[in-house]
Short mmCIF file of C-alpha atoms in Angstrom, two decimals:
data_model
loop_
_atom_site.label_atom_id
_atom_site.label_comp_id
_atom_site.label_asym_id
_atom_site.label_seq_id
_atom_site.Cartn_x
_atom_site.Cartn_y
_atom_site.Cartn_z
CA MET A 185 73.87 57.82 105.24
CA THR A 186 76.92 59.99 104.82
CA LYS A 187 77.66 62.68 107.30
CA PRO A 188 76.35 66.03 106.02
CA GLU A 189 79.01 68.42 104.87
CA VAL A 190 79.44 71.66 106.82
CA THR A 191 79.89 74.69 104.57
CA ILE A 192 79.88 77.54 107.07
CA SER A 193 80.71 77.15 110.69
CA LEU A 194 81.03 79.71 113.47
CA ARG A 195 82.49 78.89 116.88
CA ASP A 196 82.14 81.26 119.79
CA VAL A 197 82.46 84.42 117.68
CA HIS A 198 82.76 87.73 119.53
CA LYS A 199 82.70 91.18 117.98
CA THR A 200 82.80 94.57 119.63
CA PHE A 201 82.38 97.89 117.85
CA GLU A 202 83.38 101.34 118.92
CA LYS A 203 80.31 103.47 119.24
CA ARG A 204 80.19 106.82 117.58
CA GLY A 205 81.13 109.31 120.25
CA GLY A 206 83.06 106.81 122.36
CA GLY A 207 82.17 103.69 124.29
CA LEU A 208 82.06 100.10 123.15
CA SER A 209 79.12 98.15 121.87
CA HIS A 210 79.37 94.44 122.49
CA THR A 211 77.50 93.18 119.45
CA LEU A 212 78.21 89.47 119.12
CA SER A 213 78.88 87.49 122.24
CA GLY A 214 79.74 83.90 121.50
CA VAL A 215 77.79 83.06 118.37
CA SER A 216 78.08 79.45 117.19
CA PHE A 217 76.26 77.56 114.46
CA ASP A 218 76.80 75.26 111.51
CA VAL A 219 75.31 75.65 108.06
CA LEU A 220 75.12 72.39 106.15
CA ARG A 221 75.79 72.21 102.46
CA GLY A 222 72.71 72.94 100.37
CA ASP A 223 70.72 74.12 103.36
CA LEU A 224 68.69 77.28 103.65
CA PHE A 225 69.69 78.53 107.08
CA CYS A 226 67.63 81.35 108.54
CA ILE A 227 68.66 83.54 111.43
CA VAL A 228 65.80 85.45 112.97
CA GLY A 229 66.38 88.14 115.54
CA PRO A 230 65.32 91.62 116.61
CA SER A 231 66.47 94.72 114.73
CA GLY A 232 69.98 95.84 115.54
CA CYS A 233 71.11 92.53 116.98
CA GLY A 234 74.17 92.36 114.76
CA LYS A 235 72.78 90.21 111.98
CA SER A 236 74.37 92.35 109.30
CA SER A 237 77.73 92.35 111.08
CA LEU A 238 77.53 88.58 111.20
CA LEU A 239 77.29 88.41 107.41
CA ARG A 240 80.10 90.90 106.95
CA LEU A 241 82.24 88.72 109.22
CA ILE A 242 81.51 85.64 107.13
CA LEU A 243 82.29 87.56 103.95
CA GLY A 244 85.62 88.58 105.44
CA ILE A 245 84.95 92.32 105.25
CA LEU A 246 85.21 92.37 109.07
CA ASN A 247 87.36 90.27 111.38
CA PRO A 248 86.14 88.71 114.62
CA ASP A 249 87.69 89.78 117.95
CA GLN A 250 87.57 86.23 119.17
CA GLY A 251 86.35 82.88 117.96
CA GLU A 252 86.56 81.04 114.68
CA ILE A 253 84.79 81.45 111.36
CA TYR A 254 85.11 78.64 108.87
CA VAL A 255 83.87 78.84 105.29
CA ASP A 256 84.56 75.77 103.18
CA PRO A 257 87.35 77.11 100.96
CA LYS A 258 86.33 74.97 98.01
CA ARG A 259 82.76 76.25 98.09
CA ARG A 260 83.92 79.80 98.63
CA ALA A 261 86.16 79.57 95.59
CA ASP A 262 83.17 78.38 93.57
CA GLY A 263 81.43 81.63 94.32
CA ILE A 264 79.83 83.54 97.13
CA ALA A 265 77.14 86.14 96.68
CA TYR A 266 75.82 88.78 99.03
CA VAL A 267 72.42 90.43 98.91
CA GLN A 268 72.10 93.51 101.08
CA GLN A 269 69.21 94.96 102.99
CA GLU A 270 68.80 97.84 100.61
CA ALA A 271 69.34 97.05 96.98
CA GLN A 272 72.66 98.59 96.06
CA LEU A 273 72.12 99.36 92.42
CA LEU A 274 74.58 101.67 90.74
CA PRO A 275 72.59 104.76 89.74
CA TRP A 276 74.49 105.32 86.49
CA ARG A 277 73.69 101.86 85.16
CA THR A 278 70.44 100.64 83.67
CA LEU A 279 68.62 97.66 85.13
CA LEU A 280 70.25 95.29 82.63
CA GLN A 281 73.69 96.76 83.22
CA ASN A 282 73.25 96.43 86.97
CA ALA A 283 72.15 92.83 86.70
CA SER A 284 75.22 91.99 84.66
CA LEU A 285 77.75 93.56 87.03
CA GLY A 286 78.73 90.22 88.53
CA ALA A 287 79.26 88.60 85.14
CA GLU A 288 81.49 91.52 84.16
CA THR A 289 83.74 91.18 87.18
CA ARG A 290 84.17 87.49 86.45
CA GLY A 291 85.67 88.51 83.10
CA ASP A 292 85.19 87.28 79.54
CA PHE A 293 81.89 89.03 79.21
CA ASP A 294 80.11 88.23 75.94
CA ASP A 295 76.73 87.96 74.21
CA ASP A 296 75.92 84.65 75.93
CA ASP A 297 76.06 86.41 79.27
CA VAL A 298 73.74 89.12 78.00
CA PHE A 299 71.30 86.49 76.75
CA ARG A 300 71.31 84.58 80.05
CA ILE A 301 70.83 87.71 82.14
CA ARG A 302 68.03 88.91 79.88
CA SER A 303 66.18 85.66 80.35
CA SER A 304 66.39 85.80 84.13
CA ILE A 305 65.19 89.40 84.01
CA GLU A 306 62.17 88.08 82.08
CA GLU A 307 61.69 85.34 84.64
CA TYR A 308 61.44 87.86 87.45
CA GLY A 309 58.93 89.89 85.45
CA LEU A 310 61.19 92.86 84.75
CA GLY A 311 61.59 92.42 80.99
CA LYS A 312 59.98 95.72 80.06
CA LEU A 313 62.18 97.69 82.45
CA GLU A 314 65.64 96.62 81.36
CA SER A 315 66.66 100.07 80.10
CA GLU A 316 65.43 101.90 83.19
CA TYR A 317 67.71 103.61 85.66
CA PRO A 318 67.39 102.59 89.33
CA ARG A 319 65.80 105.87 90.40
CA THR A 320 62.70 105.08 88.36
CA LEU A 321 62.35 101.59 89.86
CA SER A 322 60.33 100.69 92.95
CA GLY A 323 61.91 99.10 96.02
CA GLY A 324 60.63 95.69 95.06
CA GLU A 325 61.90 95.95 91.49
CA LYS A 326 65.34 96.99 92.72
CA GLN A 327 65.50 94.11 95.15
CA ARG A 328 64.60 91.66 92.38
CA VAL A 329 67.48 93.01 90.32
CA GLU A 330 69.77 92.50 93.28
CA ILE A 331 68.65 88.86 93.55
CA ILE A 332 69.06 88.28 89.81
CA ARG A 333 72.56 89.69 90.09
CA ALA A 334 73.42 87.50 93.06
CA LEU A 335 72.06 84.28 91.61
CA ASP A 336 73.56 84.94 88.19
CA SER A 337 77.06 84.37 89.52
CA ASN A 338 75.90 80.79 90.12
CA PRO A 339 77.11 80.97 93.70
CA CYS A 340 77.66 78.00 95.97
CA ILE A 341 77.07 80.19 98.97
CA LEU A 342 74.51 82.96 99.22
CA LEU A 343 74.38 85.44 102.09
CA CYS A 344 71.18 87.45 102.39
CA ASP A 345 70.62 90.39 104.68
CA GLU A 346 66.84 90.97 104.90
CA PRO A 347 66.61 91.17 101.13
CA PHE A 348 62.82 91.43 101.07
CA SER A 349 62.34 94.06 103.74
CA ALA A 350 61.70 96.87 101.25
CA ILE A 351 59.14 94.92 99.25
CA ASP A 352 55.40 95.22 99.75
CA PHE A 353 53.64 92.29 101.35
CA VAL A 354 52.04 90.79 98.24
CA SER A 355 55.16 90.85 96.06
CA ARG A 356 57.10 89.64 99.06
CA LEU A 357 55.12 86.40 99.19
CA ARG A 358 55.56 85.85 95.46
CA ILE A 359 59.27 86.63 95.41
CA SER A 360 60.10 84.55 98.45
CA THR A 361 58.38 81.54 96.87
CA LEU A 362 60.40 82.02 93.70
CA PHE A 363 63.55 82.61 95.72
CA LYS A 364 63.16 79.43 97.75
CA LYS A 365 62.57 77.40 94.61
CA MET A 366 65.71 78.83 92.98
CA CYS A 367 67.88 78.11 96.00
CA LYS A 368 66.60 74.55 96.23
CA ILE A 369 66.92 73.76 92.52
CA ARG A 370 70.44 75.09 92.37
CA LYS A 371 71.37 73.59 95.75
CA ILE A 372 72.78 76.88 96.99
CA THR A 373 73.92 76.98 100.58
CA THR A 374 72.06 80.03 101.83
CA LEU A 375 72.38 82.00 105.01
CA PHE A 376 69.38 84.27 105.32
CA VAL A 377 68.99 86.78 108.13
CA THR A 378 65.67 88.45 108.83
CA HIS A 379 63.62 89.99 111.61
CA ASN A 380 60.46 88.52 110.15
CA ILE A 381 59.49 85.31 111.95
CA GLU A 382 57.04 84.15 109.29
CA GLU A 383 59.60 84.59 106.53
CA ALA A 384 62.12 82.57 108.51
CA ILE A 385 59.63 79.76 109.11
CA PHE A 386 58.71 79.57 105.45
CA LEU A 387 62.26 79.67 104.12
CA GLY A 388 64.42 77.95 106.67
CA ASP A 389 65.54 74.33 106.62
CA GLN A 390 67.14 75.34 109.85
CA ILE A 391 66.05 78.33 111.89
CA ALA A 392 68.29 79.94 114.47
CA VAL A 393 66.88 82.46 116.92
CA MET A 394 69.21 85.27 117.92
CA SER A 395 68.92 87.41 121.04
CA LYS A 396 69.27 91.16 121.49
CA LYS A 397 72.74 92.70 121.95
CA PRO A 398 75.08 91.26 123.14
CA SER A 399 73.77 88.60 120.80
CA LYS A 400 74.06 84.88 120.81
CA ILE A 401 72.04 82.05 119.31
CA LEU A 402 69.19 81.17 121.69
CA SER A 403 67.97 78.07 119.92
CA THR A 404 68.23 76.23 116.63
CA LEU A 405 65.31 74.39 115.08
CA ARG A 406 65.14 71.94 112.21
CA PRO A 407 61.42 71.68 111.53
CA GLU A 408 59.75 68.89 109.59
CA LYS A 409 58.25 70.43 106.47
CA ASP A 410 55.84 68.97 103.95
CA SER A 411 55.15 70.13 100.39
CA SER A 412 52.87 72.94 101.54
CA PHE A 413 56.05 74.71 102.55
CA ASP A 414 56.90 75.16 98.87
CA ASP A 415 54.47 78.03 98.77
CA ALA A 416 54.72 81.07 100.99
CA VAL A 417 50.93 81.42 101.20
CA LYS A 418 49.88 77.79 101.64
CA CYS A 419 52.34 77.08 104.44
CA ARG A 420 50.72 79.71 106.61
CA GLY A 421 47.63 77.56 107.04
CA THR A 422 49.46 74.55 108.49
CA ARG A 423 49.57 73.60 112.16
CA GLU A 424 53.34 73.21 111.92
CA PHE A 425 53.63 76.88 110.94
CA GLN A 426 51.54 77.97 113.94
CA SER A 427 53.52 75.95 116.46
CA LEU A 428 56.85 77.11 115.03
CA PHE A 429 55.67 80.69 115.21
CA GLU A 430 54.74 80.30 118.87
CA ARG A 431 58.04 78.64 119.76
CA ILE A 432 60.14 81.31 118.10
CA TRP A 433 57.98 84.05 119.58
CA GLU A 434 58.53 82.58 123.06
CA ASP A 435 62.30 82.66 122.48
CA LEU A 436 62.36 86.18 121.12
CA LYS A 437 60.17 87.60 123.88
CA GLU A 438 62.87 87.22 126.49
CA MET B 135 49.80 137.93 85.79
CA THR B 136 51.78 134.87 86.91
CA LYS B 137 54.60 135.14 89.39
CA ARG B 138 57.22 134.12 86.84
CA VAL B 139 56.29 136.88 84.45
CA SER B 140 56.32 139.51 87.18
CA ILE B 141 59.82 138.48 88.29
CA THR B 142 61.07 138.72 84.71
CA THR B 143 59.47 142.14 84.43
CA ILE B 144 61.24 143.33 87.58
CA GLN B 145 64.56 141.95 86.31
CA VAL B 146 64.24 143.60 82.91
CA SER B 147 63.12 146.93 84.34
CA THR B 148 66.00 146.89 86.85
CA ALA B 149 68.45 146.40 83.99
CA VAL B 150 66.81 149.18 81.98
CA VAL B 151 66.92 151.57 84.96
CA ILE B 152 70.62 150.84 85.60
CA ALA B 153 71.45 151.29 81.90
CA LEU B 154 69.51 154.54 81.73
CA ALA B 155 71.18 155.91 84.86
CA TRP B 156 74.58 154.92 83.48
CA GLU B 157 73.76 156.58 80.17
CA ILE B 158 72.60 159.82 81.83
CA ILE B 159 75.60 159.97 84.20
CA GLY B 160 78.00 159.05 81.37
CA ARG B 161 76.69 161.84 79.17
CA SER B 162 76.60 164.44 81.94
CA SER B 163 80.21 165.49 81.38
CA ASN B 164 83.21 164.56 79.23
CA ASP B 165 85.32 163.72 82.27
CA ILE B 166 82.81 161.18 83.54
CA PHE B 167 82.35 159.75 80.06
CA PHE B 168 86.11 159.31 79.85
CA VAL B 169 86.10 157.17 83.02
CA LEU B 170 82.78 155.30 82.78
CA GLY B 171 81.74 155.29 79.17
CA SER B 172 78.04 154.73 78.50
CA PRO B 173 75.89 151.78 77.41
CA SER B 174 75.23 153.23 73.98
CA ALA B 175 78.96 153.82 73.42
CA ILE B 176 79.70 150.27 74.58
CA LEU B 177 77.19 148.84 72.11
CA THR B 178 78.62 150.94 69.31
CA GLU B 179 82.13 149.74 70.16
CA PHE B 180 80.86 146.16 70.40
CA TRP B 181 79.41 146.46 66.91
CA LYS B 182 82.67 147.95 65.58
CA LEU B 183 84.69 145.17 67.20
CA LEU B 184 82.42 142.55 65.75
CA ILE B 185 82.51 143.92 62.21
CA HIS B 186 85.94 145.47 61.77
CA GLU B 187 88.19 143.99 64.44
CA GLU B 188 87.40 140.31 64.28
CA LEU B 189 85.91 140.02 67.77
CA LEU B 190 84.87 136.44 67.02
CA PHE B 191 88.44 135.55 66.15
CA HIS B 192 89.66 136.97 69.48
CA CYS B 193 86.92 135.03 71.27
CA TYR B 194 88.01 131.89 69.47
CA ILE B 195 91.64 132.38 70.54
CA THR B 196 90.85 133.02 74.21
CA GLY B 197 88.21 130.30 74.20
CA SER B 198 90.51 127.64 72.79
CA GLU B 199 93.29 128.59 75.22
CA ALA B 200 90.87 128.26 78.12
CA LEU B 201 89.28 125.07 76.81
CA VAL B 202 92.54 123.23 76.14
CA GLY B 203 93.90 124.39 79.49
CA LEU B 204 90.71 123.31 81.23
CA LEU B 205 90.83 119.85 79.67
CA ILE B 206 94.51 119.36 80.54
CA GLY B 207 93.97 120.67 84.07
CA THR B 208 90.93 118.44 84.60
CA VAL B 209 92.53 115.29 83.20
CA VAL B 210 95.79 115.73 85.13
CA GLY B 211 94.13 116.93 88.34
CA SER B 212 91.45 114.28 88.47
CA SER B 213 93.82 111.47 87.47
CA ILE B 214 96.05 112.28 90.43
CA GLY B 215 93.08 112.89 92.72
CA LEU B 216 91.36 109.63 91.78
CA SER B 217 94.53 107.57 91.98
CA LEU B 218 94.97 108.60 95.61
CA TRP B 219 91.99 106.31 96.32
CA TYR B 220 94.32 103.35 95.82
CA SER B 221 96.52 104.16 98.77
CA ASP B 222 95.57 105.72 102.07
CA THR B 223 99.24 106.10 102.96
CA VAL B 224 100.10 108.09 99.87
CA ALA B 225 97.01 110.22 100.41
CA LYS B 226 97.99 110.99 104.00
CA VAL B 227 101.66 111.63 103.20
CA SER B 228 100.84 113.97 100.33
CA LYS B 229 98.26 116.02 102.24
CA PRO B 230 100.52 118.87 103.51
CA PHE B 231 102.23 119.14 100.13
CA VAL B 232 98.91 119.33 98.39
CA ILE B 233 97.73 122.09 100.70
CA ALA B 234 100.99 123.98 100.22
CA VAL B 235 100.80 123.78 96.43
CA GLY B 236 97.09 124.56 96.48
CA THR B 237 97.55 127.83 98.34
CA LEU B 238 100.18 129.08 95.88
CA PRO B 239 98.77 131.90 93.79
CA VAL B 240 99.29 130.65 90.26
CA PHE B 241 99.63 134.16 88.89
CA ALA B 242 102.72 134.72 91.00
CA PHE B 243 104.39 132.31 88.63
CA ALA B 244 103.12 134.00 85.51
CA PRO B 245 106.55 135.41 84.56
CA LEU B 246 108.06 131.95 84.99
CA MET B 247 105.53 130.60 82.53
CA ILE B 248 107.23 132.68 79.85
CA VAL B 249 110.53 131.06 80.77
CA TRP B 250 109.02 127.60 80.59
CA PHE B 251 106.52 127.88 77.78
CA GLY B 252 107.46 130.92 75.72
CA ILE B 253 105.03 133.72 74.91
CA GLY B 254 102.65 131.97 72.54
CA PHE B 255 99.56 129.76 72.76
CA LYS B 256 101.32 127.20 74.97
CA MET B 257 101.93 129.71 77.73
CA LYS B 258 98.25 130.69 77.96
CA VAL B 259 97.19 127.07 77.95
CA ALA B 260 99.65 126.39 80.76
CA MET B 261 98.24 129.30 82.75
CA ALA B 262 94.72 128.01 82.30
CA ALA B 263 95.76 124.46 83.18
CA PHE B 264 97.62 125.55 86.29
CA SER B 265 94.67 127.59 87.50
CA THR B 266 92.31 124.63 87.17
CA VAL B 267 94.38 121.63 88.13
CA PHE B 268 94.13 122.08 91.87
CA VAL B 269 90.35 122.40 92.03
CA ALA B 270 90.01 119.34 89.79
CA PHE B 271 92.42 117.42 91.99
CA ASN B 272 90.70 118.34 95.21
CA LEU B 273 87.14 117.68 94.11
CA SER B 274 87.92 114.36 92.43
CA ARG B 275 89.88 113.16 95.46
CA ARG B 276 86.96 113.99 97.69
CA GLY B 277 84.57 112.34 95.23
CA ALA B 278 86.62 109.14 95.18
CA SER B 279 86.91 108.92 98.94
CA SER B 280 83.20 109.45 99.53
CA VAL B 281 81.90 106.64 97.32
CA ALA B 282 79.05 104.83 99.08
CA GLN B 283 80.40 101.87 101.04
CA GLY B 284 77.38 99.82 100.00
CA TYR B 285 78.43 99.97 96.33
CA ILE B 286 81.95 98.87 97.19
CA ASP B 287 80.60 96.01 99.33
CA VAL B 288 78.60 94.75 96.35
CA LEU B 289 81.79 94.37 94.35
CA ARG B 290 83.66 92.91 97.29
CA GLY B 291 80.93 90.34 97.67
CA MET B 292 81.66 89.41 94.05
CA ASP B 293 85.32 88.93 94.93
CA ALA B 294 86.24 91.78 92.60
CA THR B 295 89.82 92.99 92.53
CA ARG B 296 90.70 96.45 93.76
CA ARG B 297 91.25 97.49 90.16
CA GLN B 298 87.76 96.32 89.22
CA ILE B 299 86.25 98.15 92.18
CA PHE B 300 88.00 101.28 90.99
CA ARG B 301 86.82 100.91 87.41
CA LYS B 302 83.25 99.80 88.05
CA VAL B 303 82.37 101.87 91.11
CA VAL B 304 84.87 104.53 92.18
CA LEU B 305 85.53 106.05 88.77
CA PRO B 306 81.88 106.32 87.69
CA SER B 307 80.81 107.53 91.10
CA ALA B 308 83.51 110.20 91.23
CA MET B 309 82.69 111.29 87.68
CA GLU B 310 79.99 113.45 89.20
CA SER B 311 82.63 115.41 91.12
CA VAL B 312 84.95 115.58 88.14
CA LEU B 313 82.25 117.12 85.98
CA ALA B 314 81.24 119.49 88.77
CA SER B 315 84.86 120.61 89.08
CA MET B 316 84.96 121.21 85.35
CA ARG B 317 82.04 123.60 85.46
CA LEU B 318 83.47 125.34 88.48
CA ASN B 319 86.77 125.64 86.64
CA VAL B 320 85.39 127.38 83.54
CA GLY B 321 85.87 130.74 85.27
CA PHE B 322 89.36 129.89 86.49
CA ALA B 323 90.45 128.64 83.07
CA LEU B 324 89.26 131.85 81.40
CA LEU B 325 90.99 133.90 84.05
CA GLY B 326 94.22 131.96 83.50
CA ALA B 327 94.10 132.43 79.74
CA PHE B 328 93.22 136.06 80.22
CA ILE B 329 96.14 136.79 82.54
CA GLY B 330 98.36 134.94 80.10
CA GLU B 331 97.23 137.35 77.41
CA PHE B 332 97.86 140.28 79.71
CA ILE B 333 101.48 139.22 80.08
CA SER B 334 102.07 138.97 76.39
CA SER B 335 99.83 138.53 73.39
CA GLN B 336 99.07 139.46 69.79
CA HIS B 337 95.40 138.53 69.88
CA GLY B 338 92.69 137.28 72.21
CA LEU B 339 90.20 139.14 74.38
CA GLY B 340 92.84 139.95 76.99
CA TYR B 341 94.80 141.68 74.25
CA VAL B 342 91.74 143.66 73.15
CA VAL B 343 91.02 144.82 76.70
CA LEU B 344 94.66 145.63 77.38
CA ARG B 345 94.98 147.68 74.19
CA ALA B 346 91.64 149.44 74.68
CA ALA B 347 92.59 150.43 78.21
CA GLY B 348 96.00 151.52 77.00
CA LEU B 349 94.28 153.86 74.56
CA TYR B 350 91.87 155.04 77.28
CA ASN B 351 88.98 153.62 75.25
CA VAL B 352 86.78 152.58 78.18
CA PRO B 353 83.68 151.62 76.15
CA ARG B 354 85.81 149.25 74.06
CA ALA B 355 87.18 147.52 77.19
CA PHE B 356 83.60 147.03 78.39
CA ALA B 357 82.59 145.74 74.97
CA ALA B 358 85.35 143.13 75.13
CA ALA B 359 84.10 142.15 78.58
CA ILE B 360 80.77 141.29 76.98
CA GLY B 361 82.71 138.88 74.77
CA ILE B 362 84.30 137.27 77.83
CA THR B 363 80.91 136.82 79.49
CA ALA B 364 79.53 135.24 76.33
CA LEU B 365 82.54 132.93 76.21
CA ALA B 366 82.09 131.89 79.84
CA LEU B 367 78.42 131.15 79.25
CA THR B 368 79.24 129.09 76.17
CA LEU B 369 81.84 127.00 78.00
CA ASP B 370 79.49 126.54 80.95
CA GLY B 371 76.76 125.44 78.56
CA MET B 372 79.09 122.84 77.10
CA GLY B 373 79.79 121.64 80.64
CA ALA B 374 76.09 121.43 81.38
CA LEU B 375 75.58 119.38 78.23
CA VAL B 376 78.26 116.88 79.26
CA GLU B 377 76.78 116.73 82.75
CA HIS B 378 73.36 116.01 81.31
CA TYR B 379 74.71 112.97 79.47
CA ARG B 380 76.99 111.85 82.30
CA PHE B 381 75.36 108.41 82.67
CA LYS B 382 75.94 107.73 78.99
CA LEU B 383 79.51 108.99 79.31
CA VAL B 384 80.18 106.73 82.29
CA GLN B 385 78.61 103.74 80.55
CA TRP B 386 80.75 104.37 77.52
CA ILE B 387 83.84 104.18 79.72
CA THR B 388 82.96 101.37 82.12
CA VAL B 389 80.21 99.16 80.71
CA PRO B 390 80.99 96.42 78.17
CA ASN B 391 80.03 97.19 74.62
CA GLU B 392 77.33 94.51 74.49
CA LEU B 393 75.32 96.33 77.13
CA TRP B 394 75.26 99.96 76.18
CA SER B 395 74.98 99.79 72.44
CA SER B 396 72.18 97.32 72.87
CA SER B 397 70.34 96.50 69.69
CA ARG B 398 67.08 95.81 71.48
CA ARG B 399 65.90 99.11 72.82
CA THR B 400 62.79 99.45 74.88
CA LYS B 401 61.11 102.75 75.38
CA SER B 402 62.26 104.49 78.51
CA ARG B 403 59.94 105.52 81.32
CA ASP B 404 61.37 108.99 81.30
CA SER B 405 62.75 109.66 77.89
CA ASN B 406 64.42 112.99 78.64
CA ARG B 407 67.38 111.38 80.40
#
């Protein structure tokens, strides 16, 4: 067996922010982990533990105070996509125009792109809404557009910042099942941060538990998963799910 | 009686009372009539202007001066304002100069305008443009610098160039401010054109007012003022129309052809967009 390829790697990353009104907030304190190529890597942690900052560091929007961040340059060049907590749809563009934003920035936009984007809009059940403006869409619909947009760039690396938090519970189960399938079929290396333990258990090939500020990784799990984990509803009945939930809960409690 | 109707009633009756009082005071003596005129005299003069003195032609002249000036002022002002988004350094360096230029009363330079642009149409357009350019500059600069970071991050996540970020996010987002500045500037543009006509003119509403006042024809000056108000409302209405279709305007500028002139149209959830 060949050694698995590391796509994203963090070593002892520290980051401190200036608080509004003075003072320093030590957000990340020695975060280290490796994301293997093609893996769905979930980070679960309490609100405000610096999960979003972590993604912005990996994207290169922020720089670490200390420590090393490695992103496989070849994979990064092949495309990186970023899905934010709140769908950032441009209010002056229709749903279709928002979904195609990534294709436009890549250049050479033509009818084939329009066709491809239209079919993924259909796939996510938004076909009737393609001429709508974002303000008439629900939170879940917006988030689906955001995911269509991210996956359309055919990224090698996908960074997700609680993308499903604004979606109601029922659609959330459906979309996360679809999302996991997409990531697996396309072999996208995904880093997914969430505060939702159940979501992390369902999605993650690897699950890292993050502490409160100043944050570090408390533990990393690589659970054995059978085919029931292909479905967000079915997996909840398994014993594996229960025991993972209890383990992560124990870690987070402290 | 609904509340809306009663408010309209109060508004109308207030206007009637003021007009009546004006009429009574105006007619009370010749001296007062000479200074104030009266509503009936104003309407008579308005009618005369409209029929015999080509009021519409004067409106057209002043209106086109203001409109061309407004467009030039907006385009120049917002281009400079938006381009400052590209460089923080340039923005910071230019700040004191901008404030200095912005506080200059444009009308102090009115005589110079004659030196630079002559006494014709060009001079009035220049006056209108100069009176609007600073507001357009300031509002568009503020609009460009307050674009939501989340939108910019989306494009950064797509590895977009700075130019693309400007075109796809900053420009459309700041368009709101540019259009707002345009509507705010309608008054300034008219004022600029008007002052230009005061300095020197053969026609235009400023000319009508100036000549009426010169002949001590107060009702005629008021009648011309009605024309100016109508002109301002018309220009503002045009601005409102553009603002209403701002999404379409922005799409026309920044969205590829394939996406906005889409052949397959589905019915919109709210069709009055």
